[in-house]
Amino acid sequence: MKYLISWILRNIPRKYIQLVAHQLLKVYRIFLHGNKVHCPICQENFSKFLPYGRLHPRENALCPSCLSLERHRLMYLFLQKETSFFQSKPRLLHIAPEYCFIDRFEKLLGDHYITADIESPLAKVKMDLHDIPFEDNSFDVVFCNHVLEHVRDDVRCMQEIRRVLKPDGFALCQSPQRLDLATTYEDASITDPKEREIHFLQDDHLRIYGRDYGTQLKNSGFQVSQINMIEKIGLEESKKMSLPLGEIIYLCHK
C-alpha cells in the first residue's frame, strides 16, 4: 500500500487526488478495524493508520476515515485545548483547505468560513496568496498550512496574512521543516524534478525551512509563540494518535 500511495502522490496532480481519495479510502477502511490508533478529528479507531509520503512514506500517518495526517491531528488538538476556536466561532480564512477540516468547519462557522486557494477544487475563492483579495483586518483566524514552501515570495505572503488578520486574531502557518538545518535552504539552480524532490521533499517546493522558521515569521511582522503540544498531551497519547513528535505549533499574532 505504501508504494502505491507514494506513486499516486508523485504522479497524479494533487487537485485530482483531492476529488477522489476520500471515496476510495472509504472502501479500504474496513480492513483496518481495531483499537490501536485514534483520530481526534473524526473520533474513529483503527488497527493502524495508512502510510503516506512521496519518497519515503511514513508508516501510520493517514486516517482512512477523514484523511487527516499527523499535522492535522496536532493542529486540531491545539485548537481544542489551547484556543476558544470552537466556542467563539470566528471568521476564518482557510488557505489551501484540507479535506479533513472542510465539512467540520463549514458546519461550525457557516458563512464565517472562507476557503481559498490558487488551484484547489475544494476552495470557494480562487486566490493568489501574494495578493489576498480581502480588506485589512478582515479575519479573526487564518490557517495557512504547508503552503509557504510553495510560493515565490514567502515574506510577501506572510505579510499579506498578517494584513488581513484582525488585531486580536491569530494565524497558524505550519510548514515542513528540517530541524538539522539552522537556516532555510533554497537553491533555484536545482531544476531537475527528482533532484528537487531529494533536496526539498517535493519537486514543487521552492524551499525547505530550517530551525529559523519562527524567526522568519517574526521578521515578516508577526509576534510568534512556539508551542510544544506533545509535551502538553503526553508521549503515550501522542503516539496513539500518531502525532508528529518533533513538530512545533507556530502561533502568530499581529
mmCIF file of N, CA and C in Angstrom, residues 178 181 185-208:
data_model
loop_
_atom_site.group_PDB
_atom_site.id
_atom_site.type_symbol
_atom_site.label_atom_id
_atom_site.label_comp_id
_atom_site.label_asym_id
_atom_site.label_seq_id
_atom_site.Cartn_x
_atom_site.Cartn_y
_atom_site.Cartn_z
ATOM 1 N N ARG A 178 13.241 21.104 8.289
ATOM 2 C CA ARG A 178 14.339 20.198 8.594
ATOM 3 C C ARG A 178 15.076 20.770 9.788
ATOM 4 N N LEU A 181 18.793 21.673 9.872
ATOM 5 C CA LEU A 181 19.268 22.879 9.200
ATOM 6 C C LEU A 181 19.063 24.089 10.109
ATOM 7 N N TYR A 185 16.737 26.661 3.473
ATOM 8 C CA TYR A 185 17.538 26.270 2.316
ATOM 9 C C TYR A 185 16.749 26.472 1.032
ATOM 10 N N GLU A 186 17.325 27.261 0.102
ATOM 11 C CA GLU A 186 16.772 27.464 -1.230
ATOM 12 C C GLU A 186 17.901 27.338 -2.244
ATOM 13 N N ASP A 187 17.598 26.807 -3.419
ATOM 14 C CA ASP A 187 18.600 26.731 -4.481
ATOM 15 C C ASP A 187 17.885 26.614 -5.817
ATOM 16 N N ALA A 188 17.705 27.749 -6.482
ATOM 17 C CA ALA A 188 16.978 27.784 -7.753
ATOM 18 C C ALA A 188 17.751 27.126 -8.885
ATOM 19 N N SER A 189 19.039 26.859 -8.674
ATOM 20 C CA SER A 189 19.840 26.223 -9.736
ATOM 21 C C SER A 189 19.522 24.742 -9.880
ATOM 22 N N ILE A 190 18.867 24.153 -8.873
ATOM 23 C CA ILE A 190 18.459 22.744 -8.964
ATOM 24 C C ILE A 190 17.118 22.698 -9.679
ATOM 25 N N THR A 191 17.128 22.239 -10.923
ATOM 26 C CA THR A 191 15.912 22.279 -11.740
ATOM 27 C C THR A 191 15.334 20.907 -12.048
ATOM 28 N N ASP A 192 16.124 19.854 -11.913
ATOM 29 C CA ASP A 192 15.623 18.515 -12.186
ATOM 30 C C ASP A 192 14.601 18.129 -11.108
ATOM 31 N N PRO A 193 13.390 17.734 -11.513
ATOM 32 C CA PRO A 193 12.337 17.426 -10.521
ATOM 33 C C PRO A 193 12.753 16.373 -9.491
ATOM 34 N N LYS A 194 13.454 15.336 -9.919
ATOM 35 C CA LYS A 194 13.871 14.294 -8.981
ATOM 36 C C LYS A 194 14.888 14.825 -7.977
ATOM 37 N N GLU A 195 15.783 15.703 -8.446
ATOM 38 C CA GLU A 195 16.756 16.301 -7.546
ATOM 39 C C GLU A 195 16.086 17.245 -6.558
ATOM 40 N N ARG A 196 15.118 18.017 -7.050
ATOM 41 C CA ARG A 196 14.407 18.944 -6.168
ATOM 42 C C ARG A 196 13.633 18.159 -5.100
ATOM 43 N N GLU A 197 13.104 17.016 -5.470
ATOM 44 C CA GLU A 197 12.377 16.186 -4.513
ATOM 45 C C GLU A 197 13.316 15.714 -3.400
ATOM 46 N N ILE A 198 14.532 15.383 -3.755
ATOM 47 C CA ILE A 198 15.514 14.938 -2.769
ATOM 48 C C ILE A 198 15.900 16.081 -1.838
ATOM 49 N N HIS A 199 16.110 17.263 -2.397
ATOM 50 C CA HIS A 199 16.582 18.405 -1.612
ATOM 51 C C HIS A 199 15.460 19.070 -0.807
ATOM 52 N N PHE A 200 14.245 19.111 -1.385
ATOM 53 C CA PHE A 200 13.179 19.934 -0.795
ATOM 54 C C PHE A 200 11.909 19.146 -0.442
ATOM 55 N N LEU A 201 11.988 17.812 -0.469
ATOM 56 C CA LEU A 201 10.898 16.901 -0.118
ATOM 57 C C LEU A 201 9.866 16.730 -1.230
ATOM 58 N N GLN A 202 9.599 17.791 -2.000
ATOM 59 C CA GLN A 202 8.717 17.717 -3.163
ATOM 60 C C GLN A 202 9.337 18.547 -4.277
ATOM 61 N N ASP A 203 9.045 18.156 -5.523
ATOM 62 C CA ASP A 203 9.645 18.891 -6.638
ATOM 63 C C ASP A 203 9.038 20.280 -6.828
ATOM 64 N N ASP A 204 7.861 20.523 -6.231
ATOM 65 C CA ASP A 204 7.235 21.848 -6.350
ATOM 66 C C ASP A 204 7.469 22.724 -5.114
ATOM 67 N N HIS A 205 8.311 22.267 -4.196
ATOM 68 C CA HIS A 205 8.725 23.115 -3.069
ATOM 69 C C HIS A 205 9.856 24.040 -3.532
ATOM 70 N N LEU A 206 9.750 25.303 -3.184
ATOM 71 C CA LEU A 206 10.794 26.269 -3.544
ATOM 72 C C LEU A 206 11.829 26.426 -2.446
ATOM 73 N N ARG A 207 11.540 25.884 -1.278
ATOM 74 C CA ARG A 207 12.466 25.996 -0.144
ATOM 75 C C ARG A 207 12.114 24.926 0.892
ATOM 76 N N ILE A 208 13.060 24.671 1.777
ATOM 77 C CA ILE A 208 12.776 23.862 2.953
ATOM 78 C C ILE A 208 13.226 24.681 4.156
#
